Tab-separated table of C-alpha atoms in Angstrom:
chain	number	residue	atom	x	y	z
A	1	MET	CA	-14.097	15.766	-8.718
A	2	THR	CA	-17.636	16.711	-7.636
A	3	VAL	CA	-17.824	19.932	-5.602
A	4	LEU	CA	-20.774	19.968	-3.232
A	5	ASN	CA	-22.819	22.989	-2.254
A	6	ARG	CA	-21.717	23.795	1.308
A	7	THR	CA	-24.681	26.098	2.072
A	8	ASP	CA	-26.576	23.274	3.770
A	9	THR	CA	-27.057	24.217	7.443
A	10	LEU	CA	-26.868	20.665	8.834
A	11	ALA	CA	-23.752	19.816	6.845
A	12	ASP	CA	-22.032	22.993	8.015
A	13	ASP	CA	-23.080	22.381	11.617
A	14	LEU	CA	-21.660	18.846	11.573
A	15	ALA	CA	-18.497	19.963	9.762
A	16	ALA	CA	-17.845	22.576	12.439
A	17	ARG	CA	-17.707	19.845	15.097
A	18	ILE	CA	-14.923	17.848	13.413
A	19	ILE	CA	-11.669	17.810	15.382
A	20	ASP	CA	-8.394	16.773	13.735
A	21	SER	CA	-6.013	14.957	16.083
A	22	PRO	CA	-2.975	12.681	15.575
A	23	ALA	CA	-5.215	9.694	16.341
A	24	GLY	CA	-7.740	10.699	13.686
A	25	TYR	CA	-10.803	12.856	13.171
A	26	THR	CA	-13.213	13.048	16.118
A	27	GLY	CA	-16.097	15.175	17.386
A	28	ILE	CA	-18.983	13.453	15.583
A	29	ASP	CA	-21.197	10.698	16.949
A	30	GLY	CA	-22.237	7.954	14.558
A	31	ASP	CA	-25.939	8.528	15.253
A	32	GLU	CA	-28.999	8.457	13.005
A	33	GLN	CA	-28.660	12.122	12.050
A	34	TRP	CA	-25.055	11.532	10.982
A	35	ALA	CA	-25.997	8.379	9.049
A	36	ALA	CA	-28.762	10.167	7.168
A	37	GLU	CA	-26.389	12.998	6.241
A	38	VAL	CA	-23.688	10.565	5.096
A	39	ARG	CA	-26.169	8.783	2.841
A	40	ARG	CA	-27.418	12.097	1.423
A	41	LEU	CA	-23.894	13.321	0.710
A	42	ALA	CA	-22.917	9.995	-0.876
A	43	GLN	CA	-25.884	10.258	-3.225
A	44	LEU	CA	-24.982	13.843	-4.155
A	45	ARG	CA	-21.394	12.808	-4.846
A	46	ASN	CA	-22.529	9.719	-6.791
A	47	ALA	CA	-20.453	7.619	-4.411
A	48	THR	CA	-20.702	4.100	-3.038
A	49	ILE	CA	-19.383	3.461	0.482
A	50	LEU	CA	-17.393	0.285	1.103
A	51	ALA	CA	-16.479	-0.841	4.630
A	52	HIS	CA	-14.038	-3.521	5.699
A	53	ASN	CA	-15.129	-6.124	8.243
A	54	TYR	CA	-12.818	-4.580	10.870
A	55	GLN	CA	-14.448	-1.146	10.751
A	56	LEU	CA	-16.420	0.445	13.588
A	57	PRO	CA	-20.064	-0.757	13.757
A	58	ALA	CA	-21.429	2.678	12.786
A	59	ILE	CA	-19.271	2.678	9.643
A	60	GLN	CA	-20.354	-0.860	8.733
A	61	ASP	CA	-24.010	0.066	9.220
A	62	VAL	CA	-23.900	3.091	6.915
A	63	ALA	CA	-21.892	1.388	4.156
A	64	ASN	CA	-23.415	0.145	0.923
A	65	HIS	CA	-21.215	-2.966	1.078
A	66	VAL	CA	-19.242	-4.664	3.874
A	67	GLY	CA	-16.622	-7.354	3.334
A	68	ASP	CA	-12.926	-8.129	2.947
A	69	SER	CA	-10.668	-5.829	0.961
A	70	LEU	CA	-10.416	-7.755	-2.310
A	71	ALA	CA	-14.120	-8.590	-2.512
A	72	LEU	CA	-14.867	-4.900	-1.914
A	73	SER	CA	-12.401	-3.841	-4.603
A	74	ARG	CA	-14.148	-6.114	-7.080
A	75	ILE	CA	-17.509	-4.622	-6.054
A	76	ALA	CA	-15.986	-1.182	-6.640
A	77	ALA	CA	-14.975	-2.165	-10.163
A	78	ASP	CA	-18.539	-3.211	-10.975
A	79	ALA	CA	-20.305	-0.338	-9.185
A	80	SER	CA	-22.284	2.130	-11.285
A	81	GLU	CA	-21.133	5.057	-9.126
A	82	ASP	CA	-18.061	6.969	-10.301
A	83	THR	CA	-16.705	7.621	-6.791
A	84	ILE	CA	-15.619	4.924	-4.341
A	85	VAL	CA	-15.289	5.749	-0.643
A	86	PHE	CA	-13.189	2.957	0.860
A	87	CYS	CA	-13.497	2.680	4.627
A	88	GLY	CA	-10.410	0.623	5.355
A	89	VAL	CA	-6.647	1.072	5.346
A	90	HIS	CA	-4.572	2.642	2.591
A	91	PHE	CA	-3.477	-0.464	0.634
A	92	MET	CA	-7.144	-1.461	0.314
A	93	ALA	CA	-8.061	1.839	-1.322
A	94	GLU	CA	-5.029	1.426	-3.601
A	95	THR	CA	-6.272	-2.010	-4.662
A	96	ALA	CA	-9.672	-0.543	-5.486
A	97	LYS	CA	-7.955	2.115	-7.619
A	98	ILE	CA	-5.863	-0.561	-9.369
A	99	LEU	CA	-9.028	-2.452	-10.340
A	100	SER	CA	-11.008	0.750	-11.087
A	101	PRO	CA	-8.457	3.180	-12.573
A	102	GLN	CA	-11.151	5.307	-14.183
A	103	LYS	CA	-12.960	5.980	-10.896
A	104	THR	CA	-12.273	8.453	-8.098
A	105	VAL	CA	-11.240	6.528	-4.985
A	106	LEU	CA	-11.358	8.253	-1.593
A	107	ILE	CA	-10.209	7.076	1.831
A	108	PRO	CA	-11.662	8.975	4.806
A	109	ASP	CA	-8.215	9.334	6.425
A	110	GLN	CA	-5.065	8.791	4.376
A	111	ARG	CA	-3.104	8.251	7.610
A	112	ALA	CA	-4.808	4.864	8.038
A	113	GLY	CA	-1.866	2.638	7.210
A	114	CYS	CA	-1.103	-1.042	7.834
A	115	SER	CA	1.779	-2.570	9.797
A	116	LEU	CA	1.681	-5.700	7.613
A	117	ALA	CA	1.778	-3.821	4.299
A	118	ASP	CA	4.563	-1.636	5.707
A	119	SER	CA	6.670	-4.679	6.625
A	120	ILE	CA	7.931	-4.967	3.035
A	121	THR	CA	8.761	-2.204	0.555
A	122	ALA	CA	9.282	-2.413	-3.192
A	123	GLU	CA	13.019	-1.972	-2.573
A	124	ASP	CA	12.994	-4.870	-0.080
A	125	LEU	CA	11.196	-7.117	-2.544
A	126	GLN	CA	13.472	-6.245	-5.451
A	127	ALA	CA	16.548	-7.060	-3.348
A	128	TRP	CA	14.982	-10.387	-2.321
A	129	LYS	CA	14.201	-11.202	-5.944
A	130	ASP	CA	17.790	-10.425	-6.893
A	131	GLU	CA	18.931	-13.029	-4.327
A	132	HIS	CA	16.619	-15.660	-5.880
A	133	PRO	CA	16.644	-15.184	-9.665
A	134	GLY	CA	13.901	-17.157	-11.358
A	135	ALA	CA	11.743	-17.441	-8.230
A	136	VAL	CA	7.995	-16.798	-8.433
A	137	VAL	CA	6.795	-14.011	-6.136
A	138	VAL	CA	3.494	-14.543	-4.342
A	139	SER	CA	2.285	-11.500	-2.409
A	140	TYR	CA	-0.649	-11.279	-0.062
A	141	VAL	CA	-3.139	-8.622	-1.180
A	142	ASN	CA	-2.262	-6.791	2.051
A	143	THR	CA	0.615	-5.023	0.290
A	144	SER	CA	1.244	-1.690	-1.391
A	145	ALA	CA	0.644	-1.110	-5.088
A	146	ALA	CA	4.415	-0.846	-5.604
A	147	VAL	CA	4.930	-4.329	-4.114
A	148	LYS	CA	2.079	-5.765	-6.181
A	149	ALA	CA	3.760	-4.334	-9.278
A	150	LEU	CA	6.838	-6.508	-8.567
A	151	THR	CA	4.688	-9.561	-7.825
A	152	ASP	CA	3.913	-12.494	-10.121
A	153	ILE	CA	0.688	-13.618	-8.410
A	154	CYS	CA	-1.233	-12.091	-5.519
A	155	CYS	CA	-3.192	-14.191	-3.029
A	156	THR	CA	-5.740	-13.895	-0.255
A	157	SER	CA	-5.730	-15.869	2.974
A	158	SER	CA	-8.393	-18.197	1.545
A	159	ASN	CA	-6.622	-18.978	-1.735
A	160	ALA	CA	-2.928	-18.773	-0.733
A	161	VAL	CA	-2.622	-22.571	-0.798
A	162	ASP	CA	-4.286	-22.798	-4.237
A	163	VAL	CA	-2.029	-20.062	-5.604
A	164	VAL	CA	1.124	-21.796	-4.360
A	165	ASN	CA	-0.091	-25.151	-5.704
A	166	SER	CA	-0.616	-23.563	-9.132
A	167	ILE	CA	3.139	-22.911	-9.461
A	168	ASP	CA	5.542	-25.445	-10.983
A	169	PRO	CA	6.820	-27.487	-8.000
A	170	ASP	CA	10.406	-27.106	-9.217
A	171	ARG	CA	10.249	-23.285	-9.082
A	172	GLU	CA	11.306	-21.434	-5.948
A	173	VAL	CA	8.565	-19.339	-4.385
A	174	LEU	CA	9.046	-16.086	-2.488
A	175	PHE	CA	6.016	-15.521	-0.254
A	176	CYS	CA	5.455	-12.123	1.322
A	177	PRO	CA	4.870	-10.345	3.562
A	178	ASP	CA	2.992	-12.314	6.235
A	179	GLN	CA	5.108	-14.962	7.928
A	180	PHE	CA	2.150	-16.732	9.531
A	181	LEU	CA	0.128	-17.000	6.326
A	182	GLY	CA	3.313	-18.086	4.555
A	183	ALA	CA	3.937	-20.775	7.181
A	184	HIS	CA	0.335	-21.932	6.740
A	185	ALA	CA	0.793	-22.169	2.949
A	186	ARG	CA	4.064	-24.090	3.351
A	187	ARG	CA	2.497	-26.453	5.894
A	188	MET	CA	-0.534	-27.156	3.706
A	189	THR	CA	1.428	-27.617	0.460
A	190	GLY	CA	4.452	-29.382	1.969
A	191	ARG	CA	6.583	-27.218	-0.269
A	192	GLU	CA	10.194	-26.940	0.914
A	193	ASN	CA	11.282	-24.431	-1.745
A	194	LEU	CA	8.877	-21.764	-0.449
A	195	HIS	CA	10.708	-18.892	1.260
A	196	VAL	CA	8.725	-16.699	3.641
A	197	TRP	CA	9.257	-13.006	4.386
A	198	ALA	CA	9.347	-12.198	8.121
A	199	GLY	CA	6.495	-9.689	8.174
A	200	GLU	CA	3.411	-9.593	10.341
A	201	CYS	CA	0.247	-7.745	11.247
A	202	HIS	CA	0.923	-6.412	14.742
A	203	VAL	CA	-2.687	-7.070	15.778
A	204	HIS	CA	-2.881	-10.672	14.588
A	205	ALA	CA	0.658	-11.450	15.748
A	206	GLY	CA	-0.364	-10.279	19.221
A	207	ILE	CA	-2.955	-13.050	19.580
A	208	ASN	CA	-0.610	-15.616	21.053
A	209	GLY	CA	-0.712	-19.372	21.523
A	210	ASP	CA	-0.830	-19.330	25.331
A	211	GLU	CA	-3.844	-17.039	25.225
A	212	LEU	CA	-5.593	-19.285	22.732
A	213	ALA	CA	-4.810	-22.459	24.697
A	214	GLY	CA	-6.151	-20.913	27.884
A	215	GLN	CA	-9.384	-19.839	26.192
A	216	ALA	CA	-9.799	-23.265	24.605
A	217	ARG	CA	-9.416	-24.992	27.971
A	218	SER	CA	-11.930	-22.600	29.550
A	219	HIS	CA	-14.495	-23.195	26.797
A	220	PRO	CA	-14.201	-26.899	25.926
A	221	ASP	CA	-17.462	-26.998	23.938
A	222	ALA	CA	-16.728	-23.987	21.721
A	223	GLU	CA	-15.639	-23.920	18.118
A	224	LEU	CA	-12.464	-22.018	17.303
A	225	TYR	CA	-12.115	-19.697	14.296
A	226	VAL	CA	-8.513	-18.611	13.694
A	227	HIS	CA	-7.316	-16.235	10.991
A	228	PRO	CA	-4.116	-17.549	9.347
A	229	GLU	CA	-2.419	-14.176	9.945
A	230	CYS	CA	-2.541	-14.908	13.679
A	231	GLY	CA	0.553	-15.887	15.588
A	232	CYS	CA	-1.550	-18.531	17.316
A	233	ALA	CA	-2.573	-20.450	14.165
A	234	THR	CA	0.172	-23.030	14.657
A	235	SER	CA	-0.837	-23.421	18.306
A	236	ALA	CA	-4.442	-24.056	17.266
A	237	LEU	CA	-3.391	-26.871	14.946
A	238	TYR	CA	-1.082	-28.255	17.637
A	239	LEU	CA	-3.957	-28.336	20.161
A	240	ALA	CA	-6.072	-30.234	17.659
A	241	GLY	CA	-3.254	-32.589	16.703
A	242	GLU	CA	-2.507	-33.416	20.324
A	243	GLY	CA	-6.158	-34.038	21.091
A	244	ALA	CA	-6.376	-31.162	23.559
A	245	PHE	CA	-9.178	-29.668	21.446
A	246	PRO	CA	-11.369	-31.612	18.984
A	247	GLN	CA	-9.895	-31.284	15.507
A	248	GLU	CA	-13.257	-30.786	13.830
A	249	ARG	CA	-13.858	-27.678	15.964
A	250	VAL	CA	-10.601	-25.929	14.969
A	251	LYS	CA	-11.042	-23.904	11.777
A	252	ILE	CA	-8.314	-21.808	10.117
A	253	LEU	CA	-10.375	-19.295	8.164
A	254	SER	CA	-10.255	-16.021	6.272
A	255	THR	CA	-12.719	-13.318	7.297
A	256	GLY	CA	-15.068	-14.413	4.502
A	257	GLY	CA	-14.632	-18.030	5.583
A	258	MET	CA	-15.558	-17.098	9.143
A	259	LEU	CA	-18.842	-15.607	7.971
A	260	ASP	CA	-19.654	-18.710	5.933
A	261	ALA	CA	-18.830	-20.950	8.901
A	262	ALA	CA	-20.898	-18.781	11.252
A	263	ARG	CA	-23.993	-19.128	9.080
A	264	ALA	CA	-23.600	-22.924	9.012
A	265	THR	CA	-22.497	-23.655	12.580
A	266	HIS	CA	-24.544	-25.540	15.151
A	267	ALA	CA	-22.213	-24.533	17.976
A	268	ARG	CA	-23.547	-22.430	20.820
A	269	GLN	CA	-20.241	-20.636	21.326
A	270	VAL	CA	-17.350	-19.701	19.033
A	271	LEU	CA	-13.960	-18.309	20.028
A	272	VAL	CA	-12.619	-15.935	17.394
A	273	ALA	CA	-8.940	-15.140	16.806
A	274	THR	CA	-8.806	-12.070	14.579
A	275	GLU	CA	-9.317	-8.312	14.810
A	276	VAL	CA	-12.278	-7.620	17.101
A	277	GLY	CA	-14.239	-5.656	14.486
A	278	MET	CA	-15.075	-9.002	12.883
A	279	LEU	CA	-17.298	-9.905	15.831
A	280	TYR	CA	-19.922	-7.387	14.703
A	281	GLN	CA	-20.460	-9.113	11.356
A	282	LEU	CA	-20.325	-12.599	12.898
A	283	ARG	CA	-22.990	-11.727	15.471
A	284	ARG	CA	-25.201	-10.323	12.734
A	285	ALA	CA	-24.705	-13.451	10.621
A	286	ALA	CA	-25.575	-15.834	13.481
A	287	PRO	CA	-27.348	-13.962	16.297
A	288	GLY	CA	-28.023	-17.173	18.237
A	289	VAL	CA	-24.309	-17.959	18.634
A	290	ASP	CA	-22.118	-16.545	21.400
A	291	PHE	CA	-19.035	-15.191	19.597
A	292	GLN	CA	-16.159	-14.247	21.894
A	293	ALA	CA	-12.740	-12.794	21.072
A	294	VAL	CA	-9.705	-14.878	21.979
A	295	ASN	CA	-8.055	-11.510	22.671
A	296	ASP	CA	-10.475	-8.621	23.186
A	297	ARG	CA	-7.593	-6.128	22.885
A	298	ALA	CA	-6.910	-7.141	19.259
A	299	SER	CA	-8.083	-3.857	17.779
A	300	CYS	CA	-6.354	-2.197	14.806
A	301	LYS	CA	-5.780	1.496	15.527
A	302	TYR	CA	-5.467	2.155	11.792
A	303	MET	CA	-8.832	0.603	10.948
A	304	LYS	CA	-10.392	2.614	13.755
A	305	MET	CA	-9.065	5.871	12.274
A	306	ILE	CA	-12.013	5.684	9.878
A	307	THR	CA	-14.345	7.457	12.278
A	308	PRO	CA	-17.789	9.009	11.705
A	309	ALA	CA	-16.067	12.407	11.593
A	310	ALA	CA	-13.545	11.190	9.003
A	311	LEU	CA	-16.243	9.746	6.747
A	312	LEU	CA	-18.329	12.916	6.940
A	313	ARG	CA	-15.277	15.067	6.115
A	314	CYS	CA	-14.448	12.787	3.198
A	315	LEU	CA	-17.884	13.153	1.648
A	316	LEU	CA	-18.136	16.891	2.286
A	317	ASP	CA	-14.756	17.820	0.848
A	318	GLY	CA	-13.968	14.942	-1.513
A	319	VAL	CA	-10.855	13.893	0.434
A	320	ASP	CA	-8.509	12.026	0.738
A	321	GLU	CA	-8.099	10.920	-2.879
A	322	VAL	CA	-5.979	7.823	-3.557
A	323	ASP	CA	-4.080	7.595	-6.816
A	324	VAL	CA	-1.670	5.059	-8.313
A	325	ASP	CA	0.580	5.974	-11.228
A	326	PRO	CA	-0.521	4.260	-14.474
A	327	GLU	CA	2.562	2.060	-14.956
A	328	THR	CA	2.499	0.756	-11.376
A	329	SER	CA	-1.244	0.246	-11.610
A	330	GLN	CA	-0.976	-1.750	-14.850
A	331	ARG	CA	1.734	-4.053	-13.487
A	332	ALA	CA	-0.054	-4.506	-10.161
A	333	ARG	CA	-3.327	-5.285	-11.940
A	334	ARG	CA	-1.659	-8.181	-13.763
A	335	SER	CA	-0.649	-9.855	-10.483
A	336	VAL	CA	-4.174	-9.497	-9.108
A	337	GLN	CA	-5.767	-10.762	-12.337
A	338	ARG	CA	-3.512	-13.850	-12.323
A	339	MET	CA	-4.808	-14.659	-8.867
A	340	ILE	CA	-8.429	-14.187	-9.946
A	341	GLU	CA	-7.866	-16.630	-12.831
A	342	ILE	CA	-6.832	-19.324	-10.336
A	343	GLY	CA	-10.114	-19.047	-8.445
A	344	GLN	CA	-11.585	-18.058	-5.070
A	345	PRO	CA	-10.615	-14.431	-5.661
A	346	GLY	CA	-12.952	-12.669	-3.240
A	347	GLY	CA	-14.413	-13.146	0.206
A	348	GLY	CA	-11.138	-14.372	1.519
A	349	GLU	CA	-8.750	-11.882	3.074
């Protein structure tokens, strides 16, 4: 672990302003002075900064790379720097450590958890497997390292259908933990022997069908981008199927898929059903398009715990380090590598 010289006056001045509260670290504005100091400290620590698409704009702007969690973890594995600062939630930093076991992986606030990842434990999964001997376990990458270690193949939201289709049709499949992504995979594959765990992301689950239908009716010329984790994904397809909204304008997309669609769209307005942090990247990708949230309250409190103060503290003190025990890491890496072999491994959470 690199120990930095703390005699720098600016660094000490900024560090003195940091306030630790149950909601996270505060007291620092994400201004140009802060950004310059973060970049300087990252260079001194030989660190690369990765930021998830749902992060605060200031965090996205200062990062070396912005994207979805798996794509960022793969960037981490290839990075020349020996320290990875992962601005996201805890399972994402774990995944980076799994793919880069030799590197130091830091998360600016280890309290940044995930309601979806927490909806299934390793003990839960083992009990489920015991009920279905011989079943193939497919786990979304939004899971803990311990769950990945009990998984046969991981998936992202963009390749979940491909992963399920790669499995012998006569084998039972246990899909966890997201019930909406699992329902999407079952709908797209027509697979009746696919069992779905009843987990959810509280933010995506909160974007409901009535809300989406109301927004669609109010904006009849807009395109609609819906993340498959959303509780409203089925409603979006129903609207299209019933002719209430043109089918070609309803797109069920991962975060990476949304960015690709944004760069290619000719629409003047797009309604977006996912965590609101995604709007920042979409507006940068297509500044001429009016991107609006289906639910502007869909903000993840855990993602937003990665504050300017937290990132500065992380780089000053080399905290909080994320580690995964070698056996768990090795087993979890196999499930991720199997997914990568199937294709579309990044840009799709």
